[in-house]
mmCIF file of C-alpha atoms in Angstrom:
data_model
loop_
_atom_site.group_PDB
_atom_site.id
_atom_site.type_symbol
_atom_site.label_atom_id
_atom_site.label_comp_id
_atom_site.label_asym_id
_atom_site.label_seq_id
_atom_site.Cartn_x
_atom_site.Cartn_y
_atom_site.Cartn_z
ATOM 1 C CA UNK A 1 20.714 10.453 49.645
ATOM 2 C CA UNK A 2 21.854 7.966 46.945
ATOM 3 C CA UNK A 3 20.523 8.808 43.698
ATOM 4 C CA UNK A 4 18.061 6.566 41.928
ATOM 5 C CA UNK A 5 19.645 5.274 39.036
ATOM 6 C CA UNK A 6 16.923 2.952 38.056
ATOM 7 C CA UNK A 7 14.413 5.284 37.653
ATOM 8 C CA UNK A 8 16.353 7.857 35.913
ATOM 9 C CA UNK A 9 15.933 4.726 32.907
ATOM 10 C CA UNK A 10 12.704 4.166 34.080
ATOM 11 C CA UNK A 11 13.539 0.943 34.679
ATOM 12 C CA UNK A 12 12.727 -1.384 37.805
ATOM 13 C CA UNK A 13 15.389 -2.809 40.389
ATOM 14 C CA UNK A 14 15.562 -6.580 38.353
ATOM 15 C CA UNK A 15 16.183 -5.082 35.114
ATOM 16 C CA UNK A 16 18.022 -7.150 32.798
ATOM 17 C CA UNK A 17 21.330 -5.924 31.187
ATOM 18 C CA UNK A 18 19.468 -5.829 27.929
ATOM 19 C CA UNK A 19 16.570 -3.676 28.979
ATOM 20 C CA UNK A 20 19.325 -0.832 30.543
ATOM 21 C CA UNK A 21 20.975 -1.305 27.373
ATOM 22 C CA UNK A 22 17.568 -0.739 25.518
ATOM 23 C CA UNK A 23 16.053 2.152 27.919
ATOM 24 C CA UNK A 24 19.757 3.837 27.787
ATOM 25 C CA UNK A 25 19.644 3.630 23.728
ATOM 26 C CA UNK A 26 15.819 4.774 23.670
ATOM 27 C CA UNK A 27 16.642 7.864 25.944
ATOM 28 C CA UNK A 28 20.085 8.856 24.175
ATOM 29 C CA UNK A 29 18.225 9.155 20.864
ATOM 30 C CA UNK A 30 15.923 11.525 22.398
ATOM 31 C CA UNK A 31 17.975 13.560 24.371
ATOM 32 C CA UNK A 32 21.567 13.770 22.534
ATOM 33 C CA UNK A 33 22.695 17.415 21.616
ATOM 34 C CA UNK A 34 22.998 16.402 18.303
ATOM 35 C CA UNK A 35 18.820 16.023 18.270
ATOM 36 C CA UNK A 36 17.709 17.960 21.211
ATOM 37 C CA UNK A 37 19.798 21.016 21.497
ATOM 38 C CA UNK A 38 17.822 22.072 24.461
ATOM 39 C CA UNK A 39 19.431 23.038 27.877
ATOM 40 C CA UNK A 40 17.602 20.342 29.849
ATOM 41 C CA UNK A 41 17.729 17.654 27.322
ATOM 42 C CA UNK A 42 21.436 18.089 27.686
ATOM 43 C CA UNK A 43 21.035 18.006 31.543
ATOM 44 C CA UNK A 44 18.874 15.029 31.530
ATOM 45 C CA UNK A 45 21.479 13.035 28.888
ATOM 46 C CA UNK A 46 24.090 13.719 31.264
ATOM 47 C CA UNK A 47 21.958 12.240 33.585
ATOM 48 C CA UNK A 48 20.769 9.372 32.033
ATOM 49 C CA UNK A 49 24.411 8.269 30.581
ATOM 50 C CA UNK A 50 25.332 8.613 34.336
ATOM 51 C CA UNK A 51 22.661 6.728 35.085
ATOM 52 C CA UNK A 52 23.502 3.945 32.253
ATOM 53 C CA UNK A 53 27.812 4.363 33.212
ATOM 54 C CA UNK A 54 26.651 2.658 36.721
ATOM 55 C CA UNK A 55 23.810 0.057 35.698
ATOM 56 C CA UNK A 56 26.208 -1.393 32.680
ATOM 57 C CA UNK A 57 28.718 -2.229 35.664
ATOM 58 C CA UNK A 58 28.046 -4.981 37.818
ATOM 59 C CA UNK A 59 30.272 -3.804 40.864
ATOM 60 C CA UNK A 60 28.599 -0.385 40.864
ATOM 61 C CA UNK A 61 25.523 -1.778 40.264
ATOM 62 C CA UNK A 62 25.933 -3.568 43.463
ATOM 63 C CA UNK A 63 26.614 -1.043 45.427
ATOM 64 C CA UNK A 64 23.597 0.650 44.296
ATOM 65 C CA UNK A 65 21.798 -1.944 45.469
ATOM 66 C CA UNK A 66 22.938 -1.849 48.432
ATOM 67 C CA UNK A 67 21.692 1.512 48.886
ATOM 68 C CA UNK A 68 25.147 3.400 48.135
ATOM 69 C CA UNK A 69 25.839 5.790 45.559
ATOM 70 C CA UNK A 70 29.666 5.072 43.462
ATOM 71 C CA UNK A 71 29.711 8.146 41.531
ATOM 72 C CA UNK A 72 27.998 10.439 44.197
ATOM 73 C CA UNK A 73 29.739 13.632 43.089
ATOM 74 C CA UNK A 74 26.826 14.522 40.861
ATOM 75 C CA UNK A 75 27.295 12.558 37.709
ATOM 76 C CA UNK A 76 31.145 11.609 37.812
ATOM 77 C CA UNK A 77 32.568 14.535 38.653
ATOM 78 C CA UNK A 78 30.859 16.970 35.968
ATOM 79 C CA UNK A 79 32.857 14.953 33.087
ATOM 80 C CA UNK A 80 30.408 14.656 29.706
ATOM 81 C CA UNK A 81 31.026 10.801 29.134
ATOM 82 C CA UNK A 82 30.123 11.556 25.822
ATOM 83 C CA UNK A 83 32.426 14.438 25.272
ATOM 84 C CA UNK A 84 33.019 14.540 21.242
ATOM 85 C CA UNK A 85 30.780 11.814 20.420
ATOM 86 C CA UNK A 86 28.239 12.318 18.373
ATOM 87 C CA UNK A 87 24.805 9.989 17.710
ATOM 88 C CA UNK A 88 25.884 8.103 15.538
ATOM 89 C CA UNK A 89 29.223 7.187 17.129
ATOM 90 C CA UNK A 90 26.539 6.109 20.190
ATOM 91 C CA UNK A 91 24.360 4.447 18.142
ATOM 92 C CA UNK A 92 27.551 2.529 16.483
ATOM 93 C CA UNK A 93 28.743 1.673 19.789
ATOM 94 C CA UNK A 94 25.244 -0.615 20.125
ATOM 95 C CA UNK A 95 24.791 -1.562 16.833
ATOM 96 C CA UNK A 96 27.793 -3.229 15.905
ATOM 97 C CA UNK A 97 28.803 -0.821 13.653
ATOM 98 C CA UNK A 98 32.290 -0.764 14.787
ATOM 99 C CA UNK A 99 34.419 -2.500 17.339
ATOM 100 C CA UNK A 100 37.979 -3.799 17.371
ATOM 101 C CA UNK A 101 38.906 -6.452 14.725
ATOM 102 C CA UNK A 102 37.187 -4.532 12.146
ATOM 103 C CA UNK A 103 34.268 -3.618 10.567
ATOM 104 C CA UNK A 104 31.376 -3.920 7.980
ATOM 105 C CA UNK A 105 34.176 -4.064 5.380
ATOM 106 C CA UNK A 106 33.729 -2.959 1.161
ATOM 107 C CA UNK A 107 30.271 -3.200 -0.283
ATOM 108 C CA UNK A 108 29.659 -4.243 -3.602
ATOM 109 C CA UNK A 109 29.351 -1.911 -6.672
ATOM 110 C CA UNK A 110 27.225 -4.036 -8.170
ATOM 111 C CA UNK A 111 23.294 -3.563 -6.725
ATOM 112 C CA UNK A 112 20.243 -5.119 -7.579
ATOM 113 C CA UNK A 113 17.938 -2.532 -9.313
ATOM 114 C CA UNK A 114 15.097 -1.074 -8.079
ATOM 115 C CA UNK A 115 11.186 -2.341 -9.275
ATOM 116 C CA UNK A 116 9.278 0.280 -11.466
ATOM 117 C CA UNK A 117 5.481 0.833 -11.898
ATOM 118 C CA UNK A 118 3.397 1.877 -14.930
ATOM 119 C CA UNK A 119 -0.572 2.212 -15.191
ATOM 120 C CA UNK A 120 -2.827 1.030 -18.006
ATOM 121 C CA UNK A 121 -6.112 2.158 -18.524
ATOM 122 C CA UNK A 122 -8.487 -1.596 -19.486
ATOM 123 C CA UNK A 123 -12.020 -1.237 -20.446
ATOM 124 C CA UNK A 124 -14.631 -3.744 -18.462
ATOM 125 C CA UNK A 125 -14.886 -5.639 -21.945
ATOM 126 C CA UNK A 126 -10.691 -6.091 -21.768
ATOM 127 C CA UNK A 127 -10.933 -6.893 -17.831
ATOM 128 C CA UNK A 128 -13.119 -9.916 -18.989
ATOM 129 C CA UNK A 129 -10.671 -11.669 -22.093
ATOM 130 C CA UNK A 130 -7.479 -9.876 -20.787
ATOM 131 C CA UNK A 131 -5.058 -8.549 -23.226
ATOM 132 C CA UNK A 132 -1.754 -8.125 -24.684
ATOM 133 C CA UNK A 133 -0.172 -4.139 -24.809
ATOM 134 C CA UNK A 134 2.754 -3.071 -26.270
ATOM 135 C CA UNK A 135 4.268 -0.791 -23.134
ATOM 136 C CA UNK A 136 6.890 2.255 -23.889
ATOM 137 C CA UNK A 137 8.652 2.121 -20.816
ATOM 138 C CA UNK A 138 11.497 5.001 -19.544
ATOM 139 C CA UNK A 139 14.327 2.371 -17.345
ATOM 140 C CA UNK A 140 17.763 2.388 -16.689
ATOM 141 C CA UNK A 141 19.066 -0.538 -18.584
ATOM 142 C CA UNK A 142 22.958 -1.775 -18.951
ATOM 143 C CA UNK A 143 24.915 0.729 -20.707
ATOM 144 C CA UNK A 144 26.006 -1.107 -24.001
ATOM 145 C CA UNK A 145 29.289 0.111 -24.000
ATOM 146 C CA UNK A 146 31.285 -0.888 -20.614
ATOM 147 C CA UNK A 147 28.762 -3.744 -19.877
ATOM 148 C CA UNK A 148 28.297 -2.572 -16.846
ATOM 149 C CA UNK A 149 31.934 -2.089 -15.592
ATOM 150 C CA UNK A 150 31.412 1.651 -15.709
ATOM 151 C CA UNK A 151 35.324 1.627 -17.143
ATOM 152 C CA UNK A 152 36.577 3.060 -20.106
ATOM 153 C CA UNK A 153 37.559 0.442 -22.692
ATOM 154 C CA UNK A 154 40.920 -1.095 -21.609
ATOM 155 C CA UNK A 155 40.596 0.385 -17.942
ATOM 156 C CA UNK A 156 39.528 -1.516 -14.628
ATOM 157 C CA UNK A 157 38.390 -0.233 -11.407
ATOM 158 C CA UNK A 158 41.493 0.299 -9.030
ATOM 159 C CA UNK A 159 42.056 -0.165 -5.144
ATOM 160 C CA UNK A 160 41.097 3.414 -2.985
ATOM 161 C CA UNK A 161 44.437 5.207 -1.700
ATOM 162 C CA UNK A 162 41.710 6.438 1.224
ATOM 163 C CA UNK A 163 40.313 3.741 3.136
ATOM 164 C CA UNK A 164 43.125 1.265 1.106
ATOM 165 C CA UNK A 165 40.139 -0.856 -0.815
ATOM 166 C CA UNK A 166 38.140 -1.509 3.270
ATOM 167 C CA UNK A 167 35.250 0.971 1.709
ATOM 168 C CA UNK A 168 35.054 2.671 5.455
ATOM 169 C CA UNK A 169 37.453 4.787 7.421
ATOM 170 C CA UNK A 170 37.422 3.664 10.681
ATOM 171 C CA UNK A 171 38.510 6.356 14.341
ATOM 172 C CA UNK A 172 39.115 5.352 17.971
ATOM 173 C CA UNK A 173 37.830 7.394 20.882
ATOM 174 C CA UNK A 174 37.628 6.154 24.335
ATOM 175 C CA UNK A 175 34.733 6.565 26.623
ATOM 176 C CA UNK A 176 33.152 4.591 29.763
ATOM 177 C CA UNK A 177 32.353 1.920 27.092
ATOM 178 C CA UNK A 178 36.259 1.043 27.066
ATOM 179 C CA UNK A 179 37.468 1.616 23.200
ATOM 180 C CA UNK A 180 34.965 2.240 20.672
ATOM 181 C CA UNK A 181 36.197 2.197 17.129
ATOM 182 C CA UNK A 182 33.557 4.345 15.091
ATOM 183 C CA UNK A 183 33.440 3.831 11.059
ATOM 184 C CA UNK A 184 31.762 5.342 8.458
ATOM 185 C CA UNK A 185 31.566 4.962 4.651
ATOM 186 C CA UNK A 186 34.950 5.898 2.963
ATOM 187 C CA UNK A 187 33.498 9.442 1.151
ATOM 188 C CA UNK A 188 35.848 9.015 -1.624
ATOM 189 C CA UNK A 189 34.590 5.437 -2.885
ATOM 190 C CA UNK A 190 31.509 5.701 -1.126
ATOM 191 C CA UNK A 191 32.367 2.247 0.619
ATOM 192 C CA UNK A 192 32.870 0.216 -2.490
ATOM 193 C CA UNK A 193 36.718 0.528 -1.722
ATOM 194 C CA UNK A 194 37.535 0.430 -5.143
ATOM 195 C CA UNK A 195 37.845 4.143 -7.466
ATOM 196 C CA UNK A 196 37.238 3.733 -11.289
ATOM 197 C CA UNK A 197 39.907 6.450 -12.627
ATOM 198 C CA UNK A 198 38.832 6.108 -16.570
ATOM 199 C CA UNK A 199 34.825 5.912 -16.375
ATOM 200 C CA UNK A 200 33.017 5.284 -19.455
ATOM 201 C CA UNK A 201 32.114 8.341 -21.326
ATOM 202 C CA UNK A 202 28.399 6.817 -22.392
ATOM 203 C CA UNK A 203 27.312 6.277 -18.671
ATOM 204 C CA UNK A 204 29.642 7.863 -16.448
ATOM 205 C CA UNK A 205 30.881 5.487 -14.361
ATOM 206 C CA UNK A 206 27.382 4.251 -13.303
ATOM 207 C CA UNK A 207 27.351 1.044 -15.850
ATOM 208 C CA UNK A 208 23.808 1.765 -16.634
ATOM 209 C CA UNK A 209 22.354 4.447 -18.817
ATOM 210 C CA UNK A 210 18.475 5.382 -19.252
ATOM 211 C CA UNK A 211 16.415 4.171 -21.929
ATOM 212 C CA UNK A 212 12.726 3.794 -23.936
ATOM 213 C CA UNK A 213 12.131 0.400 -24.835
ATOM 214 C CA UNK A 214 8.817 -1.309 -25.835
ATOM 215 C CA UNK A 215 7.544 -4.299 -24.058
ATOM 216 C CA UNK A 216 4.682 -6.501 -24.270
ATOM 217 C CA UNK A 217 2.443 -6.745 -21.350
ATOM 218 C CA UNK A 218 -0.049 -9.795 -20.705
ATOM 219 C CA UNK A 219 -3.023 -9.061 -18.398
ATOM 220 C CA UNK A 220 -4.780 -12.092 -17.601
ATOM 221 C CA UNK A 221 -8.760 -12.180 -17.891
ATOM 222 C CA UNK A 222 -10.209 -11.369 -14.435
ATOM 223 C CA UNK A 223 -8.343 -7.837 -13.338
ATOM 224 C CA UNK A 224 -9.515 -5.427 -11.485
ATOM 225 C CA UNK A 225 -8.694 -2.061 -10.392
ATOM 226 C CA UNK A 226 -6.009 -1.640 -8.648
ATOM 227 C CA UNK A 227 -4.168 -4.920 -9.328
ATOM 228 C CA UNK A 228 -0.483 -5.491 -10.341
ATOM 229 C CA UNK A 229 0.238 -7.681 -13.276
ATOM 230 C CA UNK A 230 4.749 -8.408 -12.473
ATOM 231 C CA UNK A 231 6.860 -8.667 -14.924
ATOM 232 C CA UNK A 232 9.850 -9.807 -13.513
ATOM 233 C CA UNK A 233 13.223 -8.150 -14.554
ATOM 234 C CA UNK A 234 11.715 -5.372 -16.445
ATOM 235 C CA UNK A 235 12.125 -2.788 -14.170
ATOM 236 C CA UNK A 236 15.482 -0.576 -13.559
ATOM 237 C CA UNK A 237 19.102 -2.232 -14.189
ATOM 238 C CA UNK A 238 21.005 -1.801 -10.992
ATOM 239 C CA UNK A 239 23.669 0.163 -10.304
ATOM 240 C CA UNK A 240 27.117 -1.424 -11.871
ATOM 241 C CA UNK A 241 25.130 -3.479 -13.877
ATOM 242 C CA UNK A 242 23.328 -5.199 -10.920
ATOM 243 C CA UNK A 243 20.233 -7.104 -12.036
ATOM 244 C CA UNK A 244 17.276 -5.401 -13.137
ATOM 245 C CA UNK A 245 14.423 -5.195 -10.393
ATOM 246 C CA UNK A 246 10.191 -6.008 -11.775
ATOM 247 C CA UNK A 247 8.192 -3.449 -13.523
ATOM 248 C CA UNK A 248 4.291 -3.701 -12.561
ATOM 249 C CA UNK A 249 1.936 -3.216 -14.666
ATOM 250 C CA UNK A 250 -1.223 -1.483 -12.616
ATOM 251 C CA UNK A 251 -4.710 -1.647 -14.149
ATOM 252 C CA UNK A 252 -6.900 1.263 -14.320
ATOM 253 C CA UNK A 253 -10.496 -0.031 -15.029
ATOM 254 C CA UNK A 254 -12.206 2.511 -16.662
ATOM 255 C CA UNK A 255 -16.192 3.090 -15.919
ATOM 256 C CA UNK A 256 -18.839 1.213 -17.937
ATOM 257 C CA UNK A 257 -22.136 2.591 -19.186
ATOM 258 C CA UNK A 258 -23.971 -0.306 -18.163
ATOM 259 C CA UNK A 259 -22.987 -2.789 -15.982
ATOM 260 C CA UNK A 260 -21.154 -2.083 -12.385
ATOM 261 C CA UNK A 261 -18.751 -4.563 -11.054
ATOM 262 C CA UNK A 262 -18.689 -5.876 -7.425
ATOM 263 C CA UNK A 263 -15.440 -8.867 -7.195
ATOM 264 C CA UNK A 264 -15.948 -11.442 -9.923
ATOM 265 C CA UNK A 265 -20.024 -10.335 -9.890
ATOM 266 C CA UNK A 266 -21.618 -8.000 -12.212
ATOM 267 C CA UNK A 267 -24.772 -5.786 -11.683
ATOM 268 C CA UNK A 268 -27.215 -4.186 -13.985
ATOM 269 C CA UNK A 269 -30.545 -2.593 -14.207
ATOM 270 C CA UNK A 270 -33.320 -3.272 -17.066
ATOM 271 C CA UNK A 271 -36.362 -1.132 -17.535
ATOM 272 C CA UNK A 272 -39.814 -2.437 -18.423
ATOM 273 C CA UNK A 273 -42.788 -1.420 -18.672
ATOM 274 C CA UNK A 274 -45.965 -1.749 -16.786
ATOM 275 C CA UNK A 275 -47.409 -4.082 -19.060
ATOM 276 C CA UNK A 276 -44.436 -5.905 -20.055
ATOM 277 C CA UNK A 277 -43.849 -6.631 -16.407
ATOM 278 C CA UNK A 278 -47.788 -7.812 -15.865
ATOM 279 C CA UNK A 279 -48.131 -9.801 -18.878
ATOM 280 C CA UNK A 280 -44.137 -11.400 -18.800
ATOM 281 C CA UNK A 281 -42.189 -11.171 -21.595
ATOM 282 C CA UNK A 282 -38.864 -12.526 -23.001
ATOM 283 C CA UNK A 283 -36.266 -9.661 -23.210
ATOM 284 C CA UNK A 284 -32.735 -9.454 -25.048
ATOM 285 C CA UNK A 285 -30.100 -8.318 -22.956
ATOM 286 C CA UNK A 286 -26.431 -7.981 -24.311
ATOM 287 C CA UNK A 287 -23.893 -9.369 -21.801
ATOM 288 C CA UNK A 288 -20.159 -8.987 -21.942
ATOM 289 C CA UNK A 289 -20.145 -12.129 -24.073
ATOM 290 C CA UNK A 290 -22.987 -12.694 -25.876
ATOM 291 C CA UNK A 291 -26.816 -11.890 -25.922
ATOM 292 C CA UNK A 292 -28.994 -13.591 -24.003
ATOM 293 C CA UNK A 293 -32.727 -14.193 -23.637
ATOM 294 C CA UNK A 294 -34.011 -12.581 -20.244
ATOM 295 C CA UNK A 295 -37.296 -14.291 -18.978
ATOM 296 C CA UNK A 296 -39.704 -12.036 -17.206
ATOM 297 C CA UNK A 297 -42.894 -14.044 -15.574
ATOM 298 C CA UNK A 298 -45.797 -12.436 -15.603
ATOM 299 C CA UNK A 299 -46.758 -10.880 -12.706
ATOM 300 C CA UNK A 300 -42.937 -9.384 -12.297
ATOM 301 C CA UNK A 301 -42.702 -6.642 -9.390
ATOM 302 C CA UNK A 302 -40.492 -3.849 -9.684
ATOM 303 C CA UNK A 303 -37.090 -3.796 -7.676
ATOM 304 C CA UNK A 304 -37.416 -7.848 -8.730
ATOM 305 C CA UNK A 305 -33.701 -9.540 -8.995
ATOM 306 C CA UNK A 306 -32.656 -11.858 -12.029
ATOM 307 C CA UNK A 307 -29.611 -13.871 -11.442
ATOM 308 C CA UNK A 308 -28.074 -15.279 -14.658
ATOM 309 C CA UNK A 309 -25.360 -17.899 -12.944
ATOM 310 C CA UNK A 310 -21.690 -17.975 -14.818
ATOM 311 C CA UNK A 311 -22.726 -14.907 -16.725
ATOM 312 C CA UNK A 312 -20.181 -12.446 -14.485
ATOM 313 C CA UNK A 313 -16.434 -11.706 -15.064
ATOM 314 C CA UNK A 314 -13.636 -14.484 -14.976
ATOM 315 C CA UNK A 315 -12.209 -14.950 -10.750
ATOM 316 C CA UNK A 316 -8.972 -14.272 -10.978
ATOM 317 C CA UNK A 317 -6.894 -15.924 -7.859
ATOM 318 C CA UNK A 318 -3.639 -14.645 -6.415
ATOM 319 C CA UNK A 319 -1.800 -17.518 -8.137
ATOM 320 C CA UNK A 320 -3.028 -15.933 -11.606
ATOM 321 C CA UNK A 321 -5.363 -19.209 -11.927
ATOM 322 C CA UNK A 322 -8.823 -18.299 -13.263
ATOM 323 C CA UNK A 323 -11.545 -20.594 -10.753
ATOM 324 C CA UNK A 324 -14.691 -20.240 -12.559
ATOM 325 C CA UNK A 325 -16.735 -17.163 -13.151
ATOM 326 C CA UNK A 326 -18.872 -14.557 -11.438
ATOM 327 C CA UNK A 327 -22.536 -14.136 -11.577
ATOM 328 C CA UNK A 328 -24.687 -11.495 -13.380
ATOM 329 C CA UNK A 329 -27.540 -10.012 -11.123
ATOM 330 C CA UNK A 330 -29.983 -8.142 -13.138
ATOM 331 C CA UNK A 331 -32.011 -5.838 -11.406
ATOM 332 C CA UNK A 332 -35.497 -5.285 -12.888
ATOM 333 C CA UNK A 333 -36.809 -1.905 -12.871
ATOM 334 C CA UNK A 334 -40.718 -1.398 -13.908
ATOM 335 C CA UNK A 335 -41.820 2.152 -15.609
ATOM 336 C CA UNK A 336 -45.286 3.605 -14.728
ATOM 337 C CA UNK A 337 -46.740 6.025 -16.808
ATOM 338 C CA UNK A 338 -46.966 9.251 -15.905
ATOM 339 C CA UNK A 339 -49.425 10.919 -18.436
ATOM 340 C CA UNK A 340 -52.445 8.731 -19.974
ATOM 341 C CA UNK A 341 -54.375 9.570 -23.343
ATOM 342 C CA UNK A 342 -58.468 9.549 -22.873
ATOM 343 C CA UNK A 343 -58.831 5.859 -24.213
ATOM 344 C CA UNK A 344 -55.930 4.838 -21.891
ATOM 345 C CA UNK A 345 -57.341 5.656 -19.047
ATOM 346 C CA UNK A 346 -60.245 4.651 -19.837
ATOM 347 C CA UNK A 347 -58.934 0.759 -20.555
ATOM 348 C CA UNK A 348 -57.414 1.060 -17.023
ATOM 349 C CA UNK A 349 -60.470 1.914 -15.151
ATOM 350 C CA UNK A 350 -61.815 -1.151 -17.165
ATOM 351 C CA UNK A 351 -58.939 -3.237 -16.091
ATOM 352 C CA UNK A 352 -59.102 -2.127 -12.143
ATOM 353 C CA UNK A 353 -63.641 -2.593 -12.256
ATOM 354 C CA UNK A 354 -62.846 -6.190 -13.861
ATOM 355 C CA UNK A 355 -59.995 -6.803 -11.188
ATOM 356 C CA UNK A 356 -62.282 -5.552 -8.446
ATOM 357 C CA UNK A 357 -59.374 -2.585 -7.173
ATOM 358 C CA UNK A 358 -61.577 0.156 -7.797
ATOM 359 C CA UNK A 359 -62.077 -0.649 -4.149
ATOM 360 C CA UNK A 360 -59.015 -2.128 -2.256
ATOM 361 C CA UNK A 361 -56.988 1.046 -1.361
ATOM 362 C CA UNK A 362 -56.863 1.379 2.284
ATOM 363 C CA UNK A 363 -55.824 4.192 4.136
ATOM 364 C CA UNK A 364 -52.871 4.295 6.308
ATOM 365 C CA UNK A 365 -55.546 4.278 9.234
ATOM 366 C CA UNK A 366 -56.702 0.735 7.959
ATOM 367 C CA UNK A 367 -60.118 1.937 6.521
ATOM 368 C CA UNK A 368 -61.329 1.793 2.879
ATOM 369 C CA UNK A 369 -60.251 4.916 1.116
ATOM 370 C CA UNK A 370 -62.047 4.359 -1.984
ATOM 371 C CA UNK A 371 -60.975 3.052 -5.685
ATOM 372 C CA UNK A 372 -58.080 4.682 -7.105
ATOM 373 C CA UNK A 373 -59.967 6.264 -10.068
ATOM 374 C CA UNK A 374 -62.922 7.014 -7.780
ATOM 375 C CA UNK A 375 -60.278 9.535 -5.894
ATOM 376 C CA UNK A 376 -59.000 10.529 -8.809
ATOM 377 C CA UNK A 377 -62.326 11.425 -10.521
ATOM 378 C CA UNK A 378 -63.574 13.382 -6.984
ATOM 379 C CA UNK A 379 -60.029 15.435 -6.957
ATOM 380 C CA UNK A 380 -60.737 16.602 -10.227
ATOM 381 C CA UNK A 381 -64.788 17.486 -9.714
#
């Protein structure tokens, strides 16, 4: 019985050439000696290659659909197709990392430099003007004495004898593929293809050197925790003198005593009490700004909310544009005594006879329970 190649990939009988291709790749990663060193995973790569070596051919493909079987001495007659190779000579095989006429060729010494990241600690109070800091920052910036050449004075970079300046070695093996030409980076210029023999004795070689510098940071009004402030090309100078990547700043907002912060909104809590909140009153309350005069009608309940419009922190868009402000929500809290003097209590029973509660507490079975001060007077007989 023919062998079926198609499921072997997993694959159905109108697979494209591109999903073999892709079901072969998937399955060689997974099974290759050089990952799976297990005895079956070997037995099933064997297969699967097989399976690929007869799929990727359009004549034996045919006769596969036509119910035959082109290799059917087990797997092409107990050859490894992939004798020698290893993964990544497979993997360069699909990727286009080598091939006749050449290859991926030198890359450049010079790199762009990689971004760096430093946290500031910003009080509510800065959050809301935003502020200037002087930063000490630890980067690699351009070493002062090749410029970035990484050369001794008087010295350039010459061609590698190794790879002969292509910055790859390149090797031929043959498999079912046809020729594959393999390459890899050249390990003596590490692909750059050119060797400096006469480095510079400040930075090596590496045209940048590590530094402390001081910069000034500008955080707009409107941060929050969490939030990157850029500063482009302050980060680390790249290798070879390769431009410097960003350096974010990252604000830390530290806790406030009073207000808590929701967005662009703030949120706070004012205690008042009993009488204040009966009677109304006009209370002082310090803001991140200013002070302002807090109304309280009479009559105010407890848990009662005060919105004071504009009165929040700046909103900050993405495009570093501050739209307006937030909103302060004041959140009125009302304190009821706990302990009473003689003529206190007294003036309260007074208060609750002339307001006629003595007698509107009602159970939680809907009936009259009696005045407050009644109860109190009978608990205490």
């Amino acid at each position: 019985m023919a062998r079926d190649y198609y499921g072997t990939l997993g694959l159905r009988h109108d697979a494209t050439s591109e999903e073999i291709k892709r079901a072969y790749r998937k399955l060689a990663r997974e099974l290759h000696p050089d990952v799976n060193p297990d005895e079956s995973a070997q037995t099933q790569f064997r297969e699967v290659t097989a399976a690929y070596e007869v799929l990727s051919d359009p004549q034996k493909r045919k006769i596969v659909d036509m119910g035959g079987d082109p290799i059917g001495n087990g797997g092409g007659g107990g050859r490894d197709p992939f004798a020698g190779f290893g993964l990544s000579d497979i993997m360069d095989a699909f990727f286009g990392g080598g091939g006749p006429g050449g290859g991926r060729g030198p890359r450049s010494r010079v790199q762009p430099g990689s971004d760096a990241l430093i946290r500031i600690e910003l009080t509510l109070e800065e959050c809301n003007t935003g502020v200037s800091r002087e930063l000490t920052v630890d980067t690699a910036v351009l070493c002062d004495e090749c410029r970035g050449s990484g050369c001794a004075e008087g010295t350039s970079p010459q061609v590698c004898d190794t790879c002969a300046g292509r910055g790859e070695i390149q090797s031929v093996q043959r498999s079912f593929l046809g020729q594959v030409v393999t390459a890899r980076p050249c390990p003596v210029c590490r692909g750059v293809g050119e060797v400096i023999p006469d480095p510079c004795r400040q930075c090596g070689g590496d045209g940048r050197v590590r530094a402390r510098r001081t910069i000034t940071a500008k955080v707009p009004p409107g941060v929050a925790d969490g939030m990157r402030v850029r500063l482009s090309g302050q980060g680390e100078v790249g290798s070879g003198g390769g431009p410097a990547g960003d350096l974010y700043v990252e604000v830390v907002e530290a806790p406030h005593p009073t207000f808590e912060r929701n967005g662009a909104d703030l949120h706070c809590t004012v205690r008042v009490p009993m009488t204040t909140a009966a009677l109304g009153s006009v209370v002082p309350l310090d803001t991140l700004d200013d002070t302002v005069e807090l109304v309280l009608e009479p009559g105010t309940q407890p848990n009662t909310e005060l919105v004071l419009t504009g009165r929040g922190l700046p909103r900050l868009r993405s495009s570093g544009r501050v739209d307006g402000r937030g909103d302060l929500h004041v959140h009125v809290e009302v304190d009821i005594p706990s302990k009473l003097d003689a003529r206190q209590t007294e003036l309260l029973r007074e208060l609750a006879n002339l307001r006629g509660e003595e007698e509107q507490v009602v159970s939680t079975n809907g009936r009259t329970a009696g005045g407050l001060f009644s109860r109190l007077r009978a608990r205490h007989r």
